[in-house]
JSON list of C-alpha atoms and ligand atoms in Angstrom, two decimals:
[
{"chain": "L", "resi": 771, "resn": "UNK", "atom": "CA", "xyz": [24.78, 13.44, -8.17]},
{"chain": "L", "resi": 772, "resn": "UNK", "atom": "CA", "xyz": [24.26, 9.90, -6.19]},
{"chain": "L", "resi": 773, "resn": "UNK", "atom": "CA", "xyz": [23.96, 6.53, -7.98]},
{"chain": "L", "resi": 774, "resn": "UNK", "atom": "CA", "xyz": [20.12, 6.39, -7.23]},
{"chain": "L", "resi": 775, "resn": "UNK", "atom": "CA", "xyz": [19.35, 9.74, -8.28]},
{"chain": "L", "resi": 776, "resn": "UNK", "atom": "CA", "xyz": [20.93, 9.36, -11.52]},
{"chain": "L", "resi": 777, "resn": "UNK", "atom": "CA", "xyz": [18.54, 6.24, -12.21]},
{"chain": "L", "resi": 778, "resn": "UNK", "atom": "CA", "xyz": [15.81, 8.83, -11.36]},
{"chain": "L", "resi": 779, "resn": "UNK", "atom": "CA", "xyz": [16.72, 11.43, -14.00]},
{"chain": "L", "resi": 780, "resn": "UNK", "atom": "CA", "xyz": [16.95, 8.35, -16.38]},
{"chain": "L", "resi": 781, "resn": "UNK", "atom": "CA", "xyz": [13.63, 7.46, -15.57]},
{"chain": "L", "resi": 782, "resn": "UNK", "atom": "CA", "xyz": [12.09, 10.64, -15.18]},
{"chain": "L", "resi": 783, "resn": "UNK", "atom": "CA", "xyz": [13.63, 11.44, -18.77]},
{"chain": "L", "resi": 784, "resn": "UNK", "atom": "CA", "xyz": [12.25, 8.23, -20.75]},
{"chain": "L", "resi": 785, "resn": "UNK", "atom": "CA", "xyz": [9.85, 9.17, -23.32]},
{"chain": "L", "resi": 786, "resn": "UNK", "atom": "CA", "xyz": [6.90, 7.45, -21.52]},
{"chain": "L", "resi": 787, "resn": "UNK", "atom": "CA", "xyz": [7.17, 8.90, -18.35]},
{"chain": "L", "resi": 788, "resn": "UNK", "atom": "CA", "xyz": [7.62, 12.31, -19.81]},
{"chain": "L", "resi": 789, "resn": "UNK", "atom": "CA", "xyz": [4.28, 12.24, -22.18]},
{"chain": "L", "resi": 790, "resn": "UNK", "atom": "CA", "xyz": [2.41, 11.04, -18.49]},
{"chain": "L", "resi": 791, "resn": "UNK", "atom": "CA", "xyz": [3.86, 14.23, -17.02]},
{"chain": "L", "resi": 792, "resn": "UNK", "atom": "CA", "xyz": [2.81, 16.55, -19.88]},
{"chain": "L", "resi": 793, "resn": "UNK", "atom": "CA", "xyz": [-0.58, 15.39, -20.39]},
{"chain": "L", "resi": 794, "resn": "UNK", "atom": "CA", "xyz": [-3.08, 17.08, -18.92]},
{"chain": "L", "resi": 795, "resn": "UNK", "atom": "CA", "xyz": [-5.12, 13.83, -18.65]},
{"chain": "L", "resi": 796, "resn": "UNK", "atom": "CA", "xyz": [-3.05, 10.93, -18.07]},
{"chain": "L", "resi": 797, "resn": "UNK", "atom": "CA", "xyz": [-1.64, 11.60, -15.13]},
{"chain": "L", "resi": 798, "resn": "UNK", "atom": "CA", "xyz": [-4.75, 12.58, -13.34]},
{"chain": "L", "resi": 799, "resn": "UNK", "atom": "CA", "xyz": [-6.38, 9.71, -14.76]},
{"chain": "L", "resi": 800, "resn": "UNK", "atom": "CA", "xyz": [-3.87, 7.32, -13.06]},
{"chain": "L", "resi": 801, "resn": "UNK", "atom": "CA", "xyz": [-3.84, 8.82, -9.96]},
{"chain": "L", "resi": 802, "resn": "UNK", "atom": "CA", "xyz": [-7.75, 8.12, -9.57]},
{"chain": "L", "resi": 803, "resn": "UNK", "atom": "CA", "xyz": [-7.39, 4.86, -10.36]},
{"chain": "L", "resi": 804, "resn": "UNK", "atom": "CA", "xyz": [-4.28, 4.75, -8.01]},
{"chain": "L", "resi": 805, "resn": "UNK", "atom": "CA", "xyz": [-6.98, 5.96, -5.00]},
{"chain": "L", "resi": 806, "resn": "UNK", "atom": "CA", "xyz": [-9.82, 3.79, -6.13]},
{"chain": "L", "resi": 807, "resn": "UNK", "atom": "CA", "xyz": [-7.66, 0.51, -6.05]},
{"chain": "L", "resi": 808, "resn": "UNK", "atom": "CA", "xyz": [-6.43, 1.97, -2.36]},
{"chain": "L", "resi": 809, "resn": "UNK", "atom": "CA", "xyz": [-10.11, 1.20, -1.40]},
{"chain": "L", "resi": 810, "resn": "UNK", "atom": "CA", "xyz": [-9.89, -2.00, -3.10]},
{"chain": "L", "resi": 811, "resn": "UNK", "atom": "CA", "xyz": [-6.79, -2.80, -1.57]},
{"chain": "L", "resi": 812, "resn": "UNK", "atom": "CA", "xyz": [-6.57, -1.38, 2.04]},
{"chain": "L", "resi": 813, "resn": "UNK", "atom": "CA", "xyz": [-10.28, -2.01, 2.20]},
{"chain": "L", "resi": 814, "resn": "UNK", "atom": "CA", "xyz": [-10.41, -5.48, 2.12]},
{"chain": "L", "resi": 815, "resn": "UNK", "atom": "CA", "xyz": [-7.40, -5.76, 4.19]},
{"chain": "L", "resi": 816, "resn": "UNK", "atom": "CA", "xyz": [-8.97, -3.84, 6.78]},
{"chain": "L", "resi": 817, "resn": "UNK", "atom": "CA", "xyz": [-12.17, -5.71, 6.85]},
{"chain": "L", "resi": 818, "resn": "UNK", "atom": "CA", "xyz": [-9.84, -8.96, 7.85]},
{"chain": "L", "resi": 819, "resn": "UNK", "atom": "CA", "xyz": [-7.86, -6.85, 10.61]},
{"chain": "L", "resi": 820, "resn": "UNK", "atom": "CA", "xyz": [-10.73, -5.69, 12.39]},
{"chain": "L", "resi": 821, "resn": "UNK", "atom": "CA", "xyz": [-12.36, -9.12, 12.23]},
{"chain": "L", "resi": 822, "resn": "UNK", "atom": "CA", "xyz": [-9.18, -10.14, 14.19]},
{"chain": "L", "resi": 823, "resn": "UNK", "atom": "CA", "xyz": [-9.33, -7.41, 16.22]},
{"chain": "L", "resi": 824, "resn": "UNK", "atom": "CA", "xyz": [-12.67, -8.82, 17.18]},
{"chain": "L", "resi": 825, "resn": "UNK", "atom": "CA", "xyz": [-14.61, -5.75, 16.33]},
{"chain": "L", "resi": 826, "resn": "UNK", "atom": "CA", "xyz": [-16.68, -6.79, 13.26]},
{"chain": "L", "resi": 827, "resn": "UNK", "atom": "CA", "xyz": [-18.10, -10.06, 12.25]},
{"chain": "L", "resi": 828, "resn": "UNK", "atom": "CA", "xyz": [-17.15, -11.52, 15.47]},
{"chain": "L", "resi": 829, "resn": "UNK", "atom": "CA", "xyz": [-18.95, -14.80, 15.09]},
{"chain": "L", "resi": 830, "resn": "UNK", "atom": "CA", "xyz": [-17.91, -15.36, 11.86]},
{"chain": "L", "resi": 831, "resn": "UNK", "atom": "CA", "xyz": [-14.58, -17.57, 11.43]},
{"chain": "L", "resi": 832, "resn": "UNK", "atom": "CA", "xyz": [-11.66, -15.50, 10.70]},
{"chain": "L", "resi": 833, "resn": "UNK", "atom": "CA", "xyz": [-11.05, -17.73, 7.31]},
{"chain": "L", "resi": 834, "resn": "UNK", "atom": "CA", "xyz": [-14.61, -17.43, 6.11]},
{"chain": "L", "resi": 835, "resn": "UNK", "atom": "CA", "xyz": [-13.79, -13.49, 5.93]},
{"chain": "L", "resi": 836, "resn": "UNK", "atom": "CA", "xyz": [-10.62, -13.89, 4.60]},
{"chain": "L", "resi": 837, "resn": "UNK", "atom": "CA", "xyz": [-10.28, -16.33, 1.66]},
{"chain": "L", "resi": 838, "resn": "UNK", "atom": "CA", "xyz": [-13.08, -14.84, -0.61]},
{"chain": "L", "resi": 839, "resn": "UNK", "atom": "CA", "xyz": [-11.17, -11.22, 0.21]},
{"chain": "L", "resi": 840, "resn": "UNK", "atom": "CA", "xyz": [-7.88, -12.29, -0.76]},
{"chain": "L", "resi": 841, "resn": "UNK", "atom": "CA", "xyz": [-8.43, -12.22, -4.67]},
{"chain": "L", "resi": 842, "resn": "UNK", "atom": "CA", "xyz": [-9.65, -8.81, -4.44]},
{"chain": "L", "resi": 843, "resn": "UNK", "atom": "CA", "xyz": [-6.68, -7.89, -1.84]},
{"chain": "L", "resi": 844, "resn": "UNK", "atom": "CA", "xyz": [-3.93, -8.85, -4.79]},
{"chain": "L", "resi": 845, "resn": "UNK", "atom": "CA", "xyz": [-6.20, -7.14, -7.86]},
{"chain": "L", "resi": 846, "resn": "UNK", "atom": "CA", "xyz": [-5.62, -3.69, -5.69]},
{"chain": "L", "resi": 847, "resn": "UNK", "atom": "CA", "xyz": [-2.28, -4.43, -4.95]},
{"chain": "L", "resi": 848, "resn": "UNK", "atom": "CA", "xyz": [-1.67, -4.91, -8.55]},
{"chain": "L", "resi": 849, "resn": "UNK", "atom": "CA", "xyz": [-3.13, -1.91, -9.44]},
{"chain": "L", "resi": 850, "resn": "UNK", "atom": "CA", "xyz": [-1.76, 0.03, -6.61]},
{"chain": "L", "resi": 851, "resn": "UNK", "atom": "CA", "xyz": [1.89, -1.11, -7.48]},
{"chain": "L", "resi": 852, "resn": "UNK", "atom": "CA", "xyz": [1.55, -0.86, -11.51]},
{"chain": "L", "resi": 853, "resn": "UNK", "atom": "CA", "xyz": [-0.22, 2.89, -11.32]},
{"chain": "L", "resi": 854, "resn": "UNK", "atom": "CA", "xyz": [2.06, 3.92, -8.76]},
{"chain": "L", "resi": 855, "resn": "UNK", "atom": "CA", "xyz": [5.27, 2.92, -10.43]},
{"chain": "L", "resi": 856, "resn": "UNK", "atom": "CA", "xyz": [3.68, 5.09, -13.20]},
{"chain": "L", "resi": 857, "resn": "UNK", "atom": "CA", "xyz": [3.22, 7.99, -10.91]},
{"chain": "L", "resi": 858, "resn": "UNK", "atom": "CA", "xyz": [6.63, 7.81, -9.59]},
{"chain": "L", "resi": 859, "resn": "UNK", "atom": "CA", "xyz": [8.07, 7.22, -13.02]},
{"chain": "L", "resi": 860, "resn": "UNK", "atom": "CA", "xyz": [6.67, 10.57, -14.30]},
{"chain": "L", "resi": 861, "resn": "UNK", "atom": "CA", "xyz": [8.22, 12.54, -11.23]},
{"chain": "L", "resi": 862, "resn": "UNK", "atom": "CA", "xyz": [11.18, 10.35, -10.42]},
{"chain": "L", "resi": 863, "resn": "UNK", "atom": "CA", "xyz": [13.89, 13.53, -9.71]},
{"chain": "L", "resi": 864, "resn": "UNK", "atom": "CA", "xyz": [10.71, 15.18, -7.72]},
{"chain": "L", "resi": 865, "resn": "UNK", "atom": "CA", "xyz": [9.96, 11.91, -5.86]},
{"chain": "L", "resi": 866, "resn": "UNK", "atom": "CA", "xyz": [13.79, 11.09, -4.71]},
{"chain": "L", "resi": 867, "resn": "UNK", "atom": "CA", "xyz": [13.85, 14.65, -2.73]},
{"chain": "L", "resi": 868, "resn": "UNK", "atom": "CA", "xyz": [10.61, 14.35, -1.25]},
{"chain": "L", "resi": 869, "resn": "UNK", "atom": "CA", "xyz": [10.50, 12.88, 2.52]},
{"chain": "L", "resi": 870, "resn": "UNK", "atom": "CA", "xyz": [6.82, 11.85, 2.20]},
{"chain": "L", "resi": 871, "resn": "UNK", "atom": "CA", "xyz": [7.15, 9.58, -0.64]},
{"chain": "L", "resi": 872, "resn": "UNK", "atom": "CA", "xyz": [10.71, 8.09, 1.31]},
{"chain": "L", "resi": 873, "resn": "UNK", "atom": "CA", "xyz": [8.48, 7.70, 4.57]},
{"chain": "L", "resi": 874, "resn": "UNK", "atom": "CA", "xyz": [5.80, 5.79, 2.26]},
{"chain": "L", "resi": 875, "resn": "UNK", "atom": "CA", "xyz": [7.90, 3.27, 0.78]},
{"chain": "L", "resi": 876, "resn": "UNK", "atom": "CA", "xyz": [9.79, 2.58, 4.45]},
{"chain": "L", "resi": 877, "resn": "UNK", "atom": "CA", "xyz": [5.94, 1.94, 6.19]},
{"chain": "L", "resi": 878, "resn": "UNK", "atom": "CA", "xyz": [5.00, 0.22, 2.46]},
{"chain": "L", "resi": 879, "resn": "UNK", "atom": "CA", "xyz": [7.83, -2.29, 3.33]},
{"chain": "L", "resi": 880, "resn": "UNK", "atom": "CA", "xyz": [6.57, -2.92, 7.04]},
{"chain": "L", "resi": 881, "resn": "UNK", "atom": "CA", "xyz": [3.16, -3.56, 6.34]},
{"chain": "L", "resi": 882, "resn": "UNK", "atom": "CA", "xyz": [4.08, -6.00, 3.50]},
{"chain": "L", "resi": 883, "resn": "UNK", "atom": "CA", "xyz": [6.74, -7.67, 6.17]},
{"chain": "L", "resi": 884, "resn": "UNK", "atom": "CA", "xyz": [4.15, -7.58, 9.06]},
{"chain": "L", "resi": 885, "resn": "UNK", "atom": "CA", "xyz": [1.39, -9.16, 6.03]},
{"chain": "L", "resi": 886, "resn": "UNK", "atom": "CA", "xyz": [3.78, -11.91, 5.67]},
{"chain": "L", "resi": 887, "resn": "UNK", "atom": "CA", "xyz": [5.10, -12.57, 8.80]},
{"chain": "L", "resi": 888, "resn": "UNK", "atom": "CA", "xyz": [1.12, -13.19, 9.78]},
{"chain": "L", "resi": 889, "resn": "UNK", "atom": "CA", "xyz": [1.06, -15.29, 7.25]},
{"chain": "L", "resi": 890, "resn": "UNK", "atom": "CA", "xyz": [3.50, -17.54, 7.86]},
{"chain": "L", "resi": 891, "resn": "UNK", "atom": "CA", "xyz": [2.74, -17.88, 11.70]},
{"chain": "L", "resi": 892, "resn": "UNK", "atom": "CA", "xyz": [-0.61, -16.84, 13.24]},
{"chain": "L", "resi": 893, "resn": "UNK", "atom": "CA", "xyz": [-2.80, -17.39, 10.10]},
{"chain": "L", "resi": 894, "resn": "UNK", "atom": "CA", "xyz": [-0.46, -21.05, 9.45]},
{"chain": "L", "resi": 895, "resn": "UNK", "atom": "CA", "xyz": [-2.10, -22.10, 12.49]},
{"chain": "L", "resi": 896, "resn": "UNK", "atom": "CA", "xyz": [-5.66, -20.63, 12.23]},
{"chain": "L", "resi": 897, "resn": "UNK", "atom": "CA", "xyz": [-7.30, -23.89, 12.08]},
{"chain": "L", "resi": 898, "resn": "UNK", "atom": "CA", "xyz": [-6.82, -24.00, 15.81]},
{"chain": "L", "resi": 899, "resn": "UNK", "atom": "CA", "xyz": [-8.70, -20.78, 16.35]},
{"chain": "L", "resi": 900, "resn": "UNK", "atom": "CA", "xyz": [-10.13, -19.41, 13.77]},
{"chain": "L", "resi": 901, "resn": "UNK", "atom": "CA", "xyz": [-13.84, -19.29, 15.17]},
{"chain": "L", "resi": 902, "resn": "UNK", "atom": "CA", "xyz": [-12.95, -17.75, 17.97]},
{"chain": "L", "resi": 903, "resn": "UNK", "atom": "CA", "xyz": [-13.95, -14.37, 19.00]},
{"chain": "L", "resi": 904, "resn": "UNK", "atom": "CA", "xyz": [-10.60, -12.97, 20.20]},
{"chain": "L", "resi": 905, "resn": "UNK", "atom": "CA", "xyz": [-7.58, -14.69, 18.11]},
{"chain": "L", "resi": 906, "resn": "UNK", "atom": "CA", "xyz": [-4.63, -15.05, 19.80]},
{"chain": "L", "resi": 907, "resn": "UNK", "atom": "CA", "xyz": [-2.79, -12.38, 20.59]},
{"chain": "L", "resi": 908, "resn": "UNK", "atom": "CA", "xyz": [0.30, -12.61, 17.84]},
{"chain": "L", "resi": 909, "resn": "UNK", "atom": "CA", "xyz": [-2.61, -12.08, 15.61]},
{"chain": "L", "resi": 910, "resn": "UNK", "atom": "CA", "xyz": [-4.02, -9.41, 17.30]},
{"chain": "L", "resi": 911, "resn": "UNK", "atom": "CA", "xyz": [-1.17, -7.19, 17.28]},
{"chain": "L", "resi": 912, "resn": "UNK", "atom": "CA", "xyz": [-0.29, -7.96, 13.10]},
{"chain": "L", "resi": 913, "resn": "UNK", "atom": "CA", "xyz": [-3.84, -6.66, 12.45]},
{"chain": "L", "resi": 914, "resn": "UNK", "atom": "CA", "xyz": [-3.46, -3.31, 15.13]},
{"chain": "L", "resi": 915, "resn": "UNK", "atom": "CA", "xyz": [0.26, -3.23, 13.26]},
{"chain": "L", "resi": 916, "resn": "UNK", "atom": "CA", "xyz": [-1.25, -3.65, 10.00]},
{"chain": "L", "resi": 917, "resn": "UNK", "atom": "CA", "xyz": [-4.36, -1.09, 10.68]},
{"chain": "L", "resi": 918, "resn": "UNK", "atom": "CA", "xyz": [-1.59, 1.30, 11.61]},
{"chain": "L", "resi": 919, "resn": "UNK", "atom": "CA", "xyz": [0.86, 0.90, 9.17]},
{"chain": "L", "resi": 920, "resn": "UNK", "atom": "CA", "xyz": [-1.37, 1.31, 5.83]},
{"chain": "L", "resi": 921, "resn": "UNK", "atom": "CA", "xyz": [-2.98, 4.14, 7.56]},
{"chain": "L", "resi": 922, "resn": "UNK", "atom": "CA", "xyz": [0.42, 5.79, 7.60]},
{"chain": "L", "resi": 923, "resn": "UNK", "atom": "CA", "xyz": [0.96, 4.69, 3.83]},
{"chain": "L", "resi": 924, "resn": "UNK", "atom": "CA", "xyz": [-2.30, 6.55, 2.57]},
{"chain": "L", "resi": 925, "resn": "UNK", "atom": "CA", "xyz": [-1.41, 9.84, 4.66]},
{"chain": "L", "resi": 926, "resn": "UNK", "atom": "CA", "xyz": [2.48, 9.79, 3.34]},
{"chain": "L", "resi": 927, "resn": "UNK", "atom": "CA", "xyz": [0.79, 9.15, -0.21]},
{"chain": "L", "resi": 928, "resn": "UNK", "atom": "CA", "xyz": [-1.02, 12.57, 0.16]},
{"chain": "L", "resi": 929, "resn": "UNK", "atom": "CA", "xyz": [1.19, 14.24, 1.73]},
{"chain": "L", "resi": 930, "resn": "UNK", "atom": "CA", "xyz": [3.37, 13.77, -1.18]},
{"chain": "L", "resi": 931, "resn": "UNK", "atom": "CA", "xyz": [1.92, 16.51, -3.06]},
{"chain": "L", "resi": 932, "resn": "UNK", "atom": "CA", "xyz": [2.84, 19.11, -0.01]},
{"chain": "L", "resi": 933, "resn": "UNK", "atom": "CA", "xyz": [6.47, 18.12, -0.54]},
{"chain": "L", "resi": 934, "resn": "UNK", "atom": "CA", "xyz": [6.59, 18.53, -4.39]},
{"chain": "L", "resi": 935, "resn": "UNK", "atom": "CA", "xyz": [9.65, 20.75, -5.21]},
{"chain": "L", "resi": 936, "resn": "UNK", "atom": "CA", "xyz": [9.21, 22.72, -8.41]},
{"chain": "L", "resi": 937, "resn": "UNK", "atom": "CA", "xyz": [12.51, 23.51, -9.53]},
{"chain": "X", "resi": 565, "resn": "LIG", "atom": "C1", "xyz": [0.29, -0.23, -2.25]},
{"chain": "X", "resi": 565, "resn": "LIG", "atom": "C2", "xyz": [-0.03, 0.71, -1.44]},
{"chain": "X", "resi": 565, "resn": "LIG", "atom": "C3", "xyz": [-0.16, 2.19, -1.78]},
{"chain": "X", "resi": 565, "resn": "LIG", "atom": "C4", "xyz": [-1.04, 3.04, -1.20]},
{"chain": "X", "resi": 565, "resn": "LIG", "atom": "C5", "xyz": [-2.06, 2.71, -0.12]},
{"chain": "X", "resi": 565, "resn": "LIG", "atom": "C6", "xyz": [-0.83, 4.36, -1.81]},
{"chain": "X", "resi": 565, "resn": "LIG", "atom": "C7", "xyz": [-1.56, 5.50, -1.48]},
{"chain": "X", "resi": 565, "resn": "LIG", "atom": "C8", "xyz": [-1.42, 6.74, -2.10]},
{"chain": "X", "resi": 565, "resn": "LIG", "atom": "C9", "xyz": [-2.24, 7.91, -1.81]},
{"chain": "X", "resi": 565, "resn": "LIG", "atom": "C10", "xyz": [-3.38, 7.98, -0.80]},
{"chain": "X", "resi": 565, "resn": "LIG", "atom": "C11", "xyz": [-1.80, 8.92, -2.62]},
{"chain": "X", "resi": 565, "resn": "LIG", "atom": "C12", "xyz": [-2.35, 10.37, -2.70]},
{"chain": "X", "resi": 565, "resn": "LIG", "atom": "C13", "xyz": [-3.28, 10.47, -3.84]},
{"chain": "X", "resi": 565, "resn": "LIG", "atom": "C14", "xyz": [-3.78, 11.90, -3.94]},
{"chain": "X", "resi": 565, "resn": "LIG", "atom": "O1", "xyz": [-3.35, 12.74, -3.24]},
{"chain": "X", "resi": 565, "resn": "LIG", "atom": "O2", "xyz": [-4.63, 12.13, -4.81]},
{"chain": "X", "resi": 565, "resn": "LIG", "atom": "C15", "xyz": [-0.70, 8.38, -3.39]},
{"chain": "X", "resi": 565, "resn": "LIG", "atom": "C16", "xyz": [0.00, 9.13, -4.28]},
{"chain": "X", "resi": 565, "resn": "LIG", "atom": "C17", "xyz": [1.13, 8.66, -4.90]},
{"chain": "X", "resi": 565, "resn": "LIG", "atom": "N1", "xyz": [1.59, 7.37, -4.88]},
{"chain": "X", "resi": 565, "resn": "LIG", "atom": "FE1", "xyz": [0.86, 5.82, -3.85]},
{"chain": "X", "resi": 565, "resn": "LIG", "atom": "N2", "xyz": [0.17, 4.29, -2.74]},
{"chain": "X", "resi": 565, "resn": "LIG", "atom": "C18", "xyz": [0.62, 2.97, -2.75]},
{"chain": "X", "resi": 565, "resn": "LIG", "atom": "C19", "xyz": [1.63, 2.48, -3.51]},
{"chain": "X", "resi": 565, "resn": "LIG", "atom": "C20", "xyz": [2.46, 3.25, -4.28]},
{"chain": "X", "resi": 565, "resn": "LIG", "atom": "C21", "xyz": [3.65, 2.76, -4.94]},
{"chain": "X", "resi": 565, "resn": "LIG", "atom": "C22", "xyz": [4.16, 1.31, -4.87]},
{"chain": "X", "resi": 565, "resn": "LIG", "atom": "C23", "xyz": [4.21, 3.82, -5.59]},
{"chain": "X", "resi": 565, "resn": "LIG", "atom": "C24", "xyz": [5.46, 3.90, -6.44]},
{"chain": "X", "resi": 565, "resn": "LIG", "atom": "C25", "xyz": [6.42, 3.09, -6.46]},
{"chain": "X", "resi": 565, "resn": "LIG", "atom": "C26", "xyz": [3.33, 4.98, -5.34]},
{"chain": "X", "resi": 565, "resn": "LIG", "atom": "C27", "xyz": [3.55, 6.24, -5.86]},
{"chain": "X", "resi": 565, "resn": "LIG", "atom": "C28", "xyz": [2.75, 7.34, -5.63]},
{"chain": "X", "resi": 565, "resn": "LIG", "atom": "C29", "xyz": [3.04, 8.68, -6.13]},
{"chain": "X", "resi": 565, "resn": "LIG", "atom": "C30", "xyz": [4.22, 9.08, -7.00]},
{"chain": "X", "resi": 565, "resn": "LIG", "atom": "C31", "xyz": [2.02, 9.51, -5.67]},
{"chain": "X", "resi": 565, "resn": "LIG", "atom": "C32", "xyz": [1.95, 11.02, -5.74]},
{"chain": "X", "resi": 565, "resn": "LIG", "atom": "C33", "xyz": [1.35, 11.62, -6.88]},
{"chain": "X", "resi": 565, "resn": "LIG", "atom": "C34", "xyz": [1.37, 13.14, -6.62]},
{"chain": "X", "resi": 565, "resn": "LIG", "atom": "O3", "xyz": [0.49, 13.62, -5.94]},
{"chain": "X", "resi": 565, "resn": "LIG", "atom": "O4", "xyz": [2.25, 13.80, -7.14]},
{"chain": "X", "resi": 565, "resn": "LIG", "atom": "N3", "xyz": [2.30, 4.60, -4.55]},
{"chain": "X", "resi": 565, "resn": "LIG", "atom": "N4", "xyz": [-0.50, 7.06, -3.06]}
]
C-alpha cells in the first residue's frame, strides 16, 4: 500500500468522515452546497473572463467588474474548498483510485496558477488599460485559459461519480 494511500484509509477511517458517509443526509447535503458555491465561485469568475474577453460589459472598465466580484469569488472558494475536503474526506480510499477526481485536482492547480499569474502581471498593470474594449492580449489568453480550465474542473467533479469503485 503507497505512502499516500495509507493517509487516505486514515482519513477515510476517522470518525467524522465515516458518520458523513453513513448518513443518509449529510453527505447529500454537502454536496449541494458544494454545487451552489460552484455558481458562486466559477460564476463570478466567469463574468470577469468574458469581460476580458470583450464579450460582455464591453464599455465597462475591466476593474469596475472586478473588485465588487472578488469578495464573492473567495466566499465560493471557501466553501468550495471546505465542503469539498469534506466530500473527499468521507471517500478518501474511493477518491485516490479514481482518475476523475486526480484529473480535477491537476486542472484545480492550473486554474489557481493561471488566476495568479494574471494577477501578478496583466491585472498589476490594468491601470493602463483597463477601459479598453479588447485588453491586451496576455490577458486575453488567462481569461480563454481560465474559461477553459474551470470548465474542465466542474466536468471532472461529475464525472467523479462514474468512476466510484465499490469494493
Ligand atoms: C474549487 C473548485 C471546485 C469545483 C468547481 C468543484 C466542482 C465539483 C462538481 C461539479 C462536482 C459534482 C457534483 C455532483 O455531481 O453532484 C464535484 C464533486 C466533488 N468534489 Fe468538487 N469542486 C471543487 C473543489 C473541490 C475540492 C478542493 C475537493 C476536495 C479536495 C472536491 C471534492 C469533490 C468530491 C469528493 C466530489 C464527488 C462527490 C461524489 O459524487 O462522490 N472538490 N465537485
Amino acid at each position: 500500500m503507497t505512502a499516500l494511500l495509507q493517509v487516505c484509509a486514515w482519513i477515510h477511517d476517522l470518525p467524522w468522515a465515516t458518520a458523513i458517509r453513513e448518513s443518509e443526509i449529510t453527505f447529500p447535503a454537502l454536496e449541494t452546497v458544494h454545487v451552489l458555491s460552484l455558481g458562486l465561485m466559477v460564476g463570478t469568475i466567469a463574468i470577469v473572463d468574458l469581460r476580458l474577453l470583450g464579450v460582455v460589459l464591453r464599455h465597462e472598465p475591466v476593474a469596475r467588474i472586478a473588485a465588487p466580484l472578488l469578495p464573492a469569488t473567495w466566499i465560493g472558494f471557501g466553501l468550495m474548498l471546505s465542503t469539498g475536503g469534506l466530500l473527499f474526506a468521507a471517500e478518501a480510499t474511493d477518491m485516490y483510485a479514481n482518475p476523475a477526481f486526480r484529473l480535477k485536482l491537476l486542472l484545480l492547480g492550473l486554474a489557481g496558477l493561471n488566476m495568479l499569474v494574471f494577477h501578478f502581471t496583466s491585472y498589476s498593470r490594468r491601470v493602463r488599460w483597463g477601459s479598453e474594449v479588447s485588453p491586451p492580449v496576455g490577458a486575453r489568453i488567462a481569461a480563454a485559459a481560465s474559461l477553459t480550465l474551470w470548465t474542465g474542473v466542474i466536468i471532472m467533479g461529475r464525472a467523479i461519480a462514474y468512476f466510484h469503485h465499490h469494493g
